[in-house]
Amino acid sequence: NARNPFFSRDGRWLAFFRGSQIFKAAVEGQEGVALVTDAGPGRTSWSRRDELVQSDGRVIVVRGLDDNAWRPVTTLDTAAGETAQLLPILLDDDETILYSSFSTGGPGNAKIGIGSLSSGESTILPLQGAYALGILDDHLIFVTAAGAMMGAPLDRRNRRLTGSPVALGEQVQMEPTGEPFAALSAQGDLLAVSGSSLRQLAIAEPGAQPRALNVAAQNVRWPRLSPDGRRIAMTISQDGQTDIWVYTMPSGPLVKISDAGITNDRPEWTPDGRSLLYRSSRGPRNSLWLQGAYGGSARLLLADSVARIEEGVISSDGRWLLFQKDATGVADVWYKSIAPESTAHPVATSIHAEHGPRFSPDGRWLAYTSLESGVSQV
């Protein structure tokens, strides 16, 4: 479960995440040693002064390897509608920070912030829907929310653009959260995954060949049939925003259901087919929300003060919630009564990852996926 690796400035150490912990290991080969136990999972930089820079989900924060806590560097410009500062990059001068400034309207409205690590002063650049990769030869290199690679001349000292952006190359694939599959080295090497991920939604009926549904090819994931088989809930990602959509068969319409949060995914129908349970990032961390299948306001069904809630499903009698949560980087399976204040009980909480929980149709059995044997098994 190691993920999101990044190097120390001298290139001798590789740091990586395991849940909310950051470990380091020598590049020549060594077991990981824990550095930080309360880190967020996002992009992180390691300075020459042995400081780590990342976002706490709201603002840019920093801490030394020997410090006991993160300290905020920047502040939100709430008067301008700024809601979060994410994906920070600390440049080679160990002073300049680039980050994505989010506001109401979703990732398509994100802009690039440039600030000072020592003073915390920052400026939002007028680049709509943009995600920074770095600065090269006095040019800001960035990717738009639509995946276009761009460059713009920048006066770094005065934190202002000195010219118009120009296109640098082909389309870049984007994470559903809006982060590009791309990186820029200090020497000017650009690494990127080109193209875009499009999927065609199709249905296979008994005794017939699969047929494509009348839904445009796009980044579709997690399709789920309603209990009556007449509608399909799914996740669609576009312009850095991931939402829950519902398609009515046989020919539509396709309607967006989720109304807040950057990432809304993994939909599951309630037994009566009237509502959808899905994971959303609209809270301090991933949680489960319940919303009517024809729209309306979503309500929080399950959140945790420490763990991320990654997916959930409701039993056929509507009494039980089966869910996966992750507090340490290793997923576990739990269940609880739908009642708000009820106690959660473990199903599988070993040192190995367990996920994908499902009820049997009669609600008497639970199935889940485990990595205990070293390979994925049900």
GROMACS .gro file of C-alpha atoms in nm:
model
  378
    1ASN     CA    1   0.000   0.000   0.000
    2ALA     CA    2   0.288   0.241  -0.067
    3ARG     CA    3   0.189   0.529  -0.294
    4ASN     CA    4   0.255   0.892  -0.398
    5PRO     CA    5   0.638   0.875  -0.397
    6PHE     CA    6   0.863   1.183  -0.400
    7PHE     CA    7   1.239   1.243  -0.371
    8SER     CA    8   1.451   1.439  -0.128
    9ARG     CA    9   1.630   1.733  -0.291
   10ASP     CA   10   1.965   1.550  -0.301
   11GLY     CA   11   1.806   1.247  -0.464
   12ARG     CA   12   1.938   1.007  -0.198
   13TRP     CA   13   1.603   0.937  -0.033
   14LEU     CA   14   1.268   0.829  -0.163
   15ALA     CA   15   0.968   0.924   0.049
   16PHE     CA   16   0.623   0.769   0.010
   17PHE     CA   17   0.283   0.746   0.173
   18ARG     CA   18   0.128   0.455   0.356
   19GLY     CA   19  -0.211   0.572   0.474
   20SER     CA   20  -0.160   0.894   0.673
   21GLN     CA   21   0.210   0.819   0.736
   22ILE     CA   22   0.511   0.931   0.533
   23PHE     CA   23   0.808   0.694   0.518
   24LYS     CA   24   1.156   0.736   0.374
   25ALA     CA   25   1.388   0.476   0.224
   26ALA     CA   26   1.737   0.503   0.076
   27VAL     CA   27   1.730   0.491  -0.303
   28GLU     CA   28   1.999   0.220  -0.293
   29GLY     CA   29   1.752  -0.003  -0.110
   30GLN     CA   30   1.632  -0.001   0.247
   31GLU     CA   31   1.319  -0.070   0.451
   32GLY     CA   32   1.105   0.238   0.497
   33VAL     CA   33   1.144   0.444   0.815
   34ALA     CA   34   0.848   0.651   0.936
   35LEU     CA   35   0.897   1.029   0.917
   36VAL     CA   36   0.549   1.170   0.977
   37THR     CA   37   0.238   0.999   1.113
   38ASP     CA   38  -0.031   1.260   1.044
   39ALA     CA   39   0.012   1.361   0.681
   40GLY     CA   40  -0.251   1.418   0.416
   41PRO     CA   41  -0.228   1.202   0.102
   42GLY     CA   42  -0.169   1.482  -0.149
   43ARG     CA   43   0.132   1.610  -0.339
   44THR     CA   44   0.431   1.675  -0.110
   45SER     CA   45   0.771   1.845  -0.154
   46TRP     CA   46   1.088   1.786   0.052
   47SER     CA   47   1.315   2.090   0.087
   48ARG     CA   48   1.691   2.110   0.138
   49ARG     CA   49   1.615   2.233   0.490
   50ASP     CA   50   1.445   1.897   0.557
   51GLU     CA   51   1.098   2.049   0.560
   52LEU     CA   52   0.791   1.887   0.406
   53VAL     CA   53   0.536   2.103   0.224
   54GLN     CA   54   0.182   1.991   0.145
   55SER     CA   55  -0.184   2.094   0.174
   56ASP     CA   56  -0.401   2.005   0.473
   57GLY     CA   57  -0.707   2.018   0.247
   58ARG     CA   58  -0.757   2.391   0.303
   59VAL     CA   59  -0.423   2.578   0.304
   60ILE     CA   60  -0.054   2.509   0.243
   61VAL     CA   61   0.125   2.371   0.551
   62VAL     CA   62   0.488   2.291   0.636
   63ARG     CA   63   0.675   2.099   0.903
   64GLY     CA   64   1.034   2.001   0.972
   65LEU     CA   65   1.117   1.632   1.003
   66ASP     CA   66   1.176   1.685   1.376
   67ASP     CA   67   0.869   1.901   1.437
   68ASN     CA   68   0.563   1.776   1.622
   69ALA     CA   69   0.299   1.945   1.409
   70TRP     CA   70   0.224   2.107   1.074
   71ARG     CA   71   0.208   2.486   1.067
   72PRO     CA   72   0.006   2.686   0.814
   73VAL     CA   73   0.193   2.893   0.556
   74THR     CA   74  -0.089   3.056   0.359
   75THR     CA   75  -0.442   3.175   0.436
   76LEU     CA   76  -0.761   3.138   0.234
   77ASP     CA   77  -0.895   3.443   0.054
   78THR     CA   78  -1.255   3.368   0.152
   79ALA     CA   79  -1.366   3.717   0.045
   80ALA     CA   80  -1.272   3.621  -0.312
   81GLY     CA   81  -1.453   3.287  -0.279
   82GLU     CA   82  -1.140   3.073  -0.235
   83THR     CA   83  -1.229   2.739  -0.072
   84ALA     CA   84  -0.905   2.533  -0.085
   85GLN     CA   85  -0.538   2.545  -0.180
   86LEU     CA   86  -0.420   2.206  -0.308
   87LEU     CA   87  -0.141   2.029  -0.499
   88PRO     CA   88   0.153   2.249  -0.384
   89ILE     CA   89   0.493   2.241  -0.552
   90LEU     CA   90   0.801   2.380  -0.377
   91LEU     CA   91   1.045   2.503  -0.642
   92ASP     CA   92   1.422   2.454  -0.638
   93ASP     CA   93   1.484   2.783  -0.458
   94ASP     CA   94   1.314   2.627  -0.150
   95GLU     CA   95   1.112   2.949  -0.125
   96THR     CA   96   0.857   2.971  -0.409
   97ILE     CA   97   0.537   2.768  -0.387
   98LEU     CA   98   0.298   2.693  -0.671
   99TYR     CA   99  -0.045   2.554  -0.592
  100SER     CA  100  -0.399   2.513  -0.727
  101SER     CA  101  -0.649   2.762  -0.585
  102PHE     CA  102  -1.003   2.620  -0.578
  103SER     CA  103  -1.323   2.823  -0.549
  104THR     CA  104  -1.693   2.764  -0.587
  105GLY     CA  105  -1.777   2.622  -0.927
  106GLY     CA  106  -1.553   2.314  -0.922
  107PRO     CA  107  -1.208   2.227  -1.059
  108GLY     CA  108  -1.286   2.392  -1.392
  109ASN     CA  109  -1.258   2.724  -1.207
  110ALA     CA  110  -0.928   2.643  -1.035
  111LYS     CA  111  -0.648   2.895  -1.073
  112ILE     CA  112  -0.275   2.888  -0.999
  113GLY     CA  113  -0.139   3.051  -0.685
  114ILE     CA  114   0.224   3.152  -0.642
  115GLY     CA  115   0.354   3.233  -0.296
  116SER     CA  116   0.644   3.257  -0.054
  117LEU     CA  117   0.720   2.975   0.191
  118SER     CA  118   0.883   3.213   0.441
  119SER     CA  119   0.631   3.500   0.438
  120GLY     CA  120   0.316   3.318   0.332
  121GLU     CA  121   0.230   3.599   0.089
  122SER     CA  122   0.072   3.471  -0.231
  123THR     CA  123  -0.088   3.588  -0.555
  124ILE     CA  124  -0.355   3.420  -0.765
  125LEU     CA  125  -0.262   3.428  -1.134
  126PRO     CA  126  -0.537   3.491  -1.393
  127LEU     CA  127  -0.525   3.143  -1.546
  128GLN     CA  128  -0.866   2.978  -1.532
  129GLY     CA  129  -0.882   2.601  -1.474
  130ALA     CA  130  -0.507   2.548  -1.437
  131TYR     CA  131  -0.273   2.306  -1.254
  132ALA     CA  132   0.093   2.398  -1.216
  133LEU     CA  133   0.386   2.169  -1.299
  134GLY     CA  134   0.672   2.411  -1.235
  135ILE     CA  135   0.876   2.702  -1.371
  136LEU     CA  136   1.133   2.661  -1.649
  137ASP     CA  137   1.336   2.943  -1.808
  138ASP     CA  138   1.106   3.207  -1.658
  139HIS     CA  139   0.798   3.034  -1.794
  140LEU     CA  140   0.522   2.883  -1.586
  141ILE     CA  141   0.441   2.533  -1.716
  142PHE     CA  142   0.087   2.420  -1.642
  143VAL     CA  143  -0.202   2.201  -1.758
  144THR     CA  144  -0.557   2.328  -1.800
  145ALA     CA  145  -0.856   2.145  -1.653
  146ALA     CA  146  -0.928   2.024  -2.006
  147GLY     CA  147  -0.581   1.861  -2.026
  148ALA     CA  148  -0.399   2.112  -2.251
  149MET     CA  149  -0.026   2.159  -2.178
  150MET     CA  150   0.057   2.531  -2.164
  151GLY     CA  151   0.339   2.774  -2.090
  152ALA     CA  152   0.325   3.141  -1.990
  153PRO     CA  153   0.606   3.394  -1.927
  154LEU     CA  154   0.629   3.476  -1.558
  155ASP     CA  155   0.801   3.739  -1.344
  156ARG     CA  156   0.865   3.517  -1.043
  157ARG     CA  157   0.993   3.795  -0.815
  158ASN     CA  158   0.682   4.010  -0.859
  159ARG     CA  159   0.451   3.708  -0.897
  160ARG     CA  160   0.285   3.822  -1.222
  161LEU     CA  161   0.245   3.702  -1.580
  162THR     CA  162   0.431   3.904  -1.845
  163GLY     CA  163   0.263   3.756  -2.151
  164SER     CA  164  -0.011   3.532  -2.283
  165PRO     CA  165  -0.001   3.151  -2.245
  166VAL     CA  166   0.080   2.934  -2.546
  167ALA     CA  167   0.011   2.565  -2.613
  168LEU     CA  168   0.314   2.337  -2.570
  169GLY     CA  169   0.199   1.997  -2.690
  170GLU     CA  170  -0.070   1.738  -2.705
  171GLN     CA  171  -0.349   1.649  -2.467
  172VAL     CA  172  -0.258   1.521  -2.118
  173GLN     CA  173  -0.466   1.271  -1.923
  174MET     CA  174  -0.617   1.401  -1.600
  175GLU     CA  175  -0.705   1.244  -1.267
  176PRO     CA  176  -1.078   1.265  -1.177
  177THR     CA  177  -0.970   1.516  -0.909
  178GLY     CA  178  -0.819   1.738  -1.179
  179GLU     CA  179  -0.451   1.659  -1.119
  180PRO     CA  180  -0.266   1.598  -1.449
  181PHE     CA  181  -0.072   1.279  -1.520
  182ALA     CA  182   0.240   1.489  -1.576
  183ALA     CA  183   0.556   1.611  -1.402
  184LEU     CA  184   0.838   1.855  -1.477
  185SER     CA  185   1.194   1.806  -1.354
  186ALA     CA  186   1.426   2.089  -1.247
  187GLN     CA  187   1.636   2.019  -1.558
  188GLY     CA  188   1.337   2.065  -1.789
  189ASP     CA  189   1.242   1.705  -1.859
  190LEU     CA  190   0.867   1.673  -1.904
  191LEU     CA  191   0.694   1.343  -1.831
  192ALA     CA  192   0.328   1.303  -1.924
  193VAL     CA  193   0.061   1.051  -2.017
  194SER     CA  194  -0.095   1.169  -2.340
  195GLY     CA  195  -0.451   1.132  -2.465
  196SER     CA  196  -0.770   1.093  -2.267
  197SER     CA  197  -0.956   0.803  -2.112
  198LEU     CA  198  -1.293   0.748  -2.279
  199ARG     CA  199  -1.530   0.457  -2.217
  200GLN     CA  200  -1.847   0.358  -2.396
  201LEU     CA  201  -2.131   0.242  -2.172
  202ALA     CA  202  -2.287  -0.083  -2.298
  203ILE     CA  203  -2.536  -0.342  -2.178
  204ALA     CA  204  -2.544  -0.718  -2.234
  205GLU     CA  205  -2.888  -0.881  -2.224
  206PRO     CA  206  -2.936  -1.261  -2.199
  207GLY     CA  207  -2.871  -1.434  -2.531
  208ALA     CA  208  -2.780  -1.112  -2.712
  209GLN     CA  209  -2.465  -0.930  -2.810
  210PRO     CA  210  -2.365  -0.632  -2.595
  211ARG     CA  211  -2.504  -0.306  -2.732
  212ALA     CA  212  -2.387   0.047  -2.672
  213LEU     CA  213  -2.623   0.277  -2.487
  214ASN     CA  214  -2.702   0.627  -2.603
  215VAL     CA  215  -2.438   0.786  -2.380
  216ALA     CA  216  -2.146   0.972  -2.534
  217ALA     CA  217  -1.807   0.804  -2.484
  218GLN     CA  218  -1.640   0.971  -2.187
  219ASN     CA  219  -1.470   0.886  -1.860
  220VAL     CA  220  -1.745   0.663  -1.720
  221ARG     CA  221  -1.689   0.433  -1.420
  222TRP     CA  222  -1.887   0.230  -1.168
  223PRO     CA  223  -2.213   0.173  -1.361
  224ARG     CA  224  -2.488   0.033  -1.134
  225LEU     CA  225  -2.832  -0.091  -1.242
  226SER     CA  226  -3.130   0.017  -1.032
  227PRO     CA  227  -3.330  -0.260  -0.858
  228ASP     CA  228  -3.601  -0.244  -1.128
  229GLY     CA  229  -3.339  -0.249  -1.408
  230ARG     CA  230  -3.472   0.068  -1.568
  231ARG     CA  231  -3.197   0.315  -1.470
  232ILE     CA  232  -2.820   0.317  -1.446
  233ALA     CA  233  -2.622   0.520  -1.193
  234MET     CA  234  -2.261   0.594  -1.285
  235THR     CA  235  -1.963   0.818  -1.222
  236ILE     CA  236  -1.856   1.060  -1.497
  237SER     CA  237  -1.536   1.266  -1.477
  238GLN     CA  238  -1.491   1.580  -1.683
  239ASP     CA  239  -1.281   1.896  -1.644
  240GLY     CA  240  -1.138   1.771  -1.315
  241GLN     CA  241  -1.482   1.721  -1.161
  242THR     CA  242  -1.630   1.377  -1.080
  243ASP     CA  243  -2.007   1.347  -1.034
  244ILE     CA  244  -2.290   1.096  -1.004
  245TRP     CA  245  -2.518   1.072  -1.307
  246VAL     CA  246  -2.832   0.866  -1.372
  247TYR     CA  247  -2.934   0.735  -1.717
  248THR     CA  248  -3.290   0.621  -1.789
  249MET     CA  249  -3.316   0.334  -2.033
  250PRO     CA  250  -3.360   0.277  -2.318
  251SER     CA  251  -3.269   0.620  -2.458
  252GLY     CA  252  -3.217   0.866  -2.174
  253PRO     CA  253  -3.206   1.127  -2.043
  254LEU     CA  254  -2.870   1.137  -1.862
  255VAL     CA  255  -2.902   1.360  -1.553
  256LYS     CA  256  -2.639   1.478  -1.305
  257ILE     CA  257  -2.737   1.406  -0.942
  258SER     CA  258  -2.448   1.516  -0.717
  259ASP     CA  259  -2.436   1.887  -0.639
  260ALA     CA  260  -2.122   1.951  -0.431
  261GLY     CA  261  -1.767   1.824  -0.376
  262ILE     CA  262  -1.487   1.772  -0.627
  263THR     CA  263  -1.507   1.391  -0.622
  264ASN     CA  264  -1.838   1.199  -0.605
  265ASP     CA  265  -1.816   0.835  -0.709
  266ARG     CA  266  -1.892   0.466  -0.641
  267PRO     CA  267  -2.274   0.495  -0.646
  268GLU     CA  268  -2.495   0.220  -0.501
  269TRP     CA  269  -2.876   0.205  -0.511
  270THR     CA  270  -3.089   0.180  -0.200
  271PRO     CA  271  -3.315  -0.131  -0.202
  272ASP     CA  272  -3.625   0.074  -0.297
  273GLY     CA  273  -3.447   0.235  -0.592
  274ARG     CA  274  -3.537   0.583  -0.473
  275SER     CA  275  -3.196   0.699  -0.354
  276LEU     CA  276  -2.825   0.662  -0.421
  277LEU     CA  277  -2.546   0.606  -0.171
  278TYR     CA  278  -2.207   0.735  -0.285
  279ARG     CA  279  -1.864   0.844  -0.172
  280SER     CA  280  -1.796   1.218  -0.169
  281SER     CA  281  -1.502   1.443  -0.086
  282ARG     CA  282  -1.724   1.734   0.021
  283GLY     CA  283  -1.631   1.687   0.389
  284PRO     CA  284  -1.292   1.702   0.559
  285ARG     CA  285  -1.225   1.354   0.417
  286ASN     CA  286  -1.410   1.095   0.210
  287SER     CA  287  -1.752   1.008   0.354
  288LEU     CA  288  -2.079   0.843   0.246
  289TRP     CA  289  -2.374   1.054   0.136
  290LEU     CA  290  -2.733   0.965   0.048
  291GLN     CA  291  -2.926   1.151  -0.222
  292GLY     CA  292  -3.251   1.105  -0.410
  293ALA     CA  293  -3.215   0.936  -0.749
  294TYR     CA  294  -3.410   1.222  -0.908
  295GLY     CA  295  -3.206   1.495  -0.739
  296GLY     CA  296  -3.264   1.698  -0.425
  297SER     CA  297  -3.026   1.768  -0.139
  298ALA     CA  298  -2.773   1.508  -0.026
  299ARG     CA  299  -2.741   1.417   0.341
  300LEU     CA  300  -2.441   1.279   0.524
  301LEU     CA  301  -2.490   0.913   0.615
  302LEU     CA  302  -2.146   0.814   0.750
  303ALA     CA  303  -1.823   0.998   0.828
  304ASP     CA  304  -1.525   0.924   1.049
  305SER     CA  305  -1.307   1.169   1.241
  306VAL     CA  306  -0.990   0.979   1.145
  307ALA     CA  307  -1.056   0.731   0.864
  308ARG     CA  308  -1.160   0.782   0.505
  309ILE     CA  309  -1.485   0.603   0.414
  310GLU     CA  310  -1.425   0.461   0.067
  311GLU     CA  311  -1.743   0.276  -0.033
  312GLY     CA  312  -2.066   0.139   0.109
  313VAL     CA  313  -2.378  -0.065   0.033
  314ILE     CA  314  -2.715  -0.104   0.209
  315SER     CA  315  -2.870  -0.446   0.283
  316SER     CA  316  -3.185  -0.557   0.096
  317ASP     CA  317  -3.404  -0.499   0.406
  318GLY     CA  318  -3.265  -0.145   0.445
  319ARG     CA  319  -3.142  -0.207   0.799
  320TRP     CA  320  -2.766  -0.242   0.761
  321LEU     CA  321  -2.480  -0.047   0.609
  322LEU     CA  322  -2.172  -0.242   0.495
  323PHE     CA  323  -1.872  -0.022   0.425
  324GLN     CA  324  -1.496   0.004   0.373
  325LYS     CA  325  -1.284   0.248   0.569
  326ASP     CA  326  -0.915   0.330   0.567
  327ALA     CA  327  -0.734   0.490   0.861
  328THR     CA  328  -0.383   0.353   0.814
  329GLY     CA  329  -0.344   0.292   0.440
  330VAL     CA  330  -0.483  -0.062   0.473
  331ALA     CA  331  -0.854  -0.091   0.393
  332ASP     CA  332  -1.088  -0.270   0.635
  333VAL     CA  333  -1.451  -0.383   0.613
  334TRP     CA  334  -1.711  -0.284   0.877
  335TYR     CA  335  -2.089  -0.288   0.919
  336LYS     CA  336  -2.340  -0.095   1.129
  337SER     CA  337  -2.711  -0.030   1.162
  338ILE     CA  338  -2.848   0.249   0.942
  339ALA     CA  339  -2.946   0.430   1.265
  340PRO     CA  340  -2.724   0.742   1.292
  341GLU     CA  341  -2.573   0.682   1.637
  342SER     CA  342  -2.534   0.304   1.614
  343THR     CA  343  -2.204   0.126   1.681
  344ALA     CA  344  -1.992  -0.002   1.393
  345HIS     CA  345  -1.865  -0.362   1.404
  346PRO     CA  346  -1.563  -0.510   1.223
  347VAL     CA  347  -1.600  -0.772   0.952
  348ALA     CA  348  -1.238  -0.794   0.838
  349THR     CA  349  -0.965  -0.576   0.991
  350SER     CA  350  -0.640  -0.765   0.941
  351ILE     CA  351  -0.304  -0.616   0.843
  352HIS     CA  352  -0.396  -0.708   0.485
  353ALA     CA  353  -0.625  -0.496   0.267
  354GLU     CA  354  -0.993  -0.596   0.258
  355HIS     CA  355  -1.235  -0.414   0.034
  356GLY     CA  356  -1.532  -0.444  -0.207
  357PRO     CA  357  -1.787  -0.561   0.055
  358ARG     CA  358  -2.127  -0.687  -0.063
  359PHE     CA  359  -2.438  -0.840   0.095
  360SER     CA  360  -2.586  -1.164  -0.036
  361PRO     CA  361  -2.939  -1.114  -0.179
  362ASP     CA  362  -3.100  -1.250   0.139
  363GLY     CA  363  -2.876  -1.032   0.359
  364ARG     CA  364  -2.742  -1.327   0.562
  365TRP     CA  365  -2.389  -1.333   0.420
  366LEU     CA  366  -2.113  -1.084   0.349
  367ALA     CA  367  -1.861  -1.116   0.067
  368TYR     CA  368  -1.544  -0.910   0.037
  369THR     CA  369  -1.205  -0.909  -0.136
  370SER     CA  370  -0.885  -0.978   0.060
  371LEU     CA  371  -0.513  -0.961  -0.018
  372GLU     CA  372  -0.418  -1.189   0.272
  373SER     CA  373  -0.285  -1.461   0.040
  374GLY     CA  374  -0.077  -1.214  -0.158
  375VAL     CA  375  -0.322  -1.205  -0.450
  376SER     CA  376  -0.674  -1.064  -0.466
  377GLN     CA  377  -0.931  -1.326  -0.361
  378VAL     CA  378  -1.301  -1.323  -0.263
   0.00000   0.00000   0.00000
